[in-house]
Amino acid sequence: MTEHKPGWYEHQGERRYWDGTQWTHSASAAAPSPAAAPPPPTTGQVMPYAPPPAYGAPHPGAVPVARKEPAIALVVSFLIPGVGSMMNGDVGPGIGFLGLWLFGLVLVICLGWILVGFIGVPLMLVAWGWGMYHAYQGAVDFNRRNGYAN
């Protein structure tokens, strides 16, 4: 009778252990070897678990990720606003910074310096500066979350 894997089952109205060849007499009968199977959980019982790892420590069994370099993210965002944030995985804010910078550029170039230059240039500067700050801090936060020291 090998239709079941070894473990605890309801059998003839009682909770019994199937060791692969025979049923135990009842749940209170001689327990099988500890290597065979854990004891059955009771209804409503909270099962113990390992405490979570400390903040910033990698989870056991987690795939290690490469460290992000904050200086590289800063330089890339200096050259093209928002791309440093995108490199860190913050695609939404990166596209927002790049879009805001491009919108300011369009206002300055296409619609004229005199007419909307006082709106376009500040938009470009804000997107450029905020994008660099966000890229640098995003890389620092990514490293901290993944257990790297900066």
C-alpha positions as CSV (number, residue, x, y, z in Angstrom):
1,M,0.0,0.0,0.0
2,T,2.2,2.9,-1.3
3,E,-0.5,5.2,-2.5
4,H,0.4,7.9,0.1
5,K,3.6,9.7,0.9
6,P,4.7,9.4,4.5
7,G,2.9,11.9,6.6
8,W,-0.1,12.6,8.9
9,Y,-3.5,11.8,7.5
10,E,-7.1,11.4,8.7
11,H,-7.7,7.7,8.7
12,Q,-10.8,6.0,9.9
13,G,-11.8,9.0,11.9
14,E,-8.5,9.4,13.7
15,R,-5.3,11.4,12.9
16,R,-2.7,8.8,12.1
17,Y,0.8,8.7,10.6
18,W,1.5,6.7,7.4
19,D,5.2,5.8,7.3
20,G,5.0,4.4,3.8
21,T,4.2,0.9,4.7
22,Q,1.7,0.9,7.6
23,W,-0.5,3.2,9.7
24,T,0.3,4.0,13.3
25,H,-2.4,3.0,15.7
26,S,-3.3,6.6,16.6
27,A,-1.7,10.0,16.9
28,S,-0.7,9.2,20.5
29,A,1.1,5.9,19.4
30,A,4.8,5.7,19.1
31,A,5.9,8.6,17.0
32,P,7.9,7.9,13.9
33,S,11.6,8.9,13.7
34,P,12.1,12.7,13.7
35,A,13.7,12.6,10.2
36,A,10.6,11.0,8.7
37,A,8.1,13.8,9.3
38,P,7.4,16.7,11.6
39,P,4.5,16.3,14.1
40,P,1.1,17.4,12.7
41,P,0.1,21.0,13.3
42,T,-3.0,21.5,15.4
43,T,-5.8,23.8,14.3
44,G,-5.2,27.4,15.3
45,Q,-1.7,26.9,16.5
46,V,0.9,29.5,15.5
47,M,3.9,27.8,14.0
48,P,7.3,29.2,15.0
49,Y,9.4,30.9,12.4
50,A,12.9,32.4,12.2
51,P,13.1,36.1,13.0
52,P,13.5,38.4,10.0
53,P,17.0,39.5,9.1
54,A,18.2,42.9,10.3
55,Y,17.4,46.0,8.2
56,G,19.7,46.2,5.3
57,A,21.0,42.6,5.6
58,P,20.3,40.4,2.6
59,H,17.7,37.8,3.0
60,P,18.9,34.2,3.3
61,G,18.6,32.5,-0.1
62,A,18.2,35.8,-1.9
63,V,20.0,36.3,-5.2
64,P,22.8,38.9,-4.7
65,V,22.4,42.0,-6.8
66,A,25.1,44.3,-8.1
67,R,26.0,47.4,-6.1
68,K,24.9,50.7,-7.7
69,E,27.5,53.5,-7.9
70,P,26.0,56.8,-6.7
71,A,28.7,58.8,-8.5
72,I,28.0,57.2,-11.9
73,A,24.3,57.8,-11.4
74,L,25.0,61.5,-10.6
75,V,27.3,62.0,-13.6
76,V,24.8,60.3,-16.0
77,S,22.0,62.5,-14.7
78,F,24.3,65.5,-15.1
79,L,24.6,64.7,-18.8
80,I,21.0,63.6,-19.4
81,P,18.5,64.4,-16.7
82,G,16.5,61.4,-15.4
83,V,18.7,58.7,-16.9
84,G,20.6,58.2,-13.6
85,S,17.3,57.5,-11.8
86,M,16.3,55.1,-14.6
87,M,19.6,53.2,-14.1
88,N,18.7,52.7,-10.4
89,G,15.4,51.2,-11.3
90,D,13.3,54.3,-10.6
91,V,11.9,54.5,-14.2
92,G,8.8,56.5,-13.4
93,P,10.6,59.4,-11.7
94,G,13.4,59.2,-14.3
95,I,11.0,59.6,-17.2
96,G,9.3,62.5,-15.2
97,F,12.6,64.4,-14.8
98,L,13.6,63.8,-18.5
99,G,10.1,64.9,-19.6
100,L,10.1,68.0,-17.5
101,W,13.5,69.0,-18.8
102,L,12.5,68.3,-22.4
103,F,9.3,70.3,-21.9
104,G,11.3,73.3,-20.6
105,L,13.7,72.9,-23.6
106,V,10.7,73.0,-26.0
107,L,9.4,76.1,-24.3
108,V,12.7,77.9,-24.6
109,I,13.6,76.8,-28.2
110,C,10.3,76.6,-30.0
111,L,8.2,79.3,-28.4
112,G,10.9,81.9,-28.0
113,W,13.2,83.1,-25.3
114,I,11.4,86.3,-24.6
115,L,7.9,84.9,-24.4
116,V,8.3,81.8,-22.2
117,G,12.0,81.7,-21.4
118,F,11.3,82.7,-17.8
119,I,9.2,79.6,-17.4
120,G,11.2,77.1,-19.6
121,V,14.7,77.8,-18.1
122,P,13.6,77.4,-14.4
123,L,11.8,74.1,-15.4
124,M,15.0,72.8,-17.0
125,L,17.1,73.8,-14.1
126,V,14.7,72.3,-11.5
127,A,14.5,69.0,-13.5
128,W,18.3,68.9,-14.0
129,G,19.1,69.5,-10.3
130,W,16.4,67.4,-8.8
131,G,17.2,64.6,-11.2
132,M,20.8,64.6,-10.1
133,Y,19.9,64.6,-6.4
134,H,17.3,61.8,-7.0
135,A,19.8,59.6,-8.9
136,Y,22.5,59.9,-6.3
137,Q,20.1,59.3,-3.3
138,G,18.4,56.4,-5.3
139,A,21.7,54.6,-5.7
140,V,22.6,55.1,-2.0
141,D,19.1,53.8,-0.9
142,F,19.4,50.8,-3.3
143,N,22.8,49.9,-1.8
144,R,21.5,50.3,1.8
145,R,18.4,48.1,1.1
146,N,20.6,45.4,-0.4
147,G,23.2,45.3,2.4
148,Y,26.0,47.3,0.9
149,A,27.9,50.0,2.8
150,N,28.4,53.3,1.0
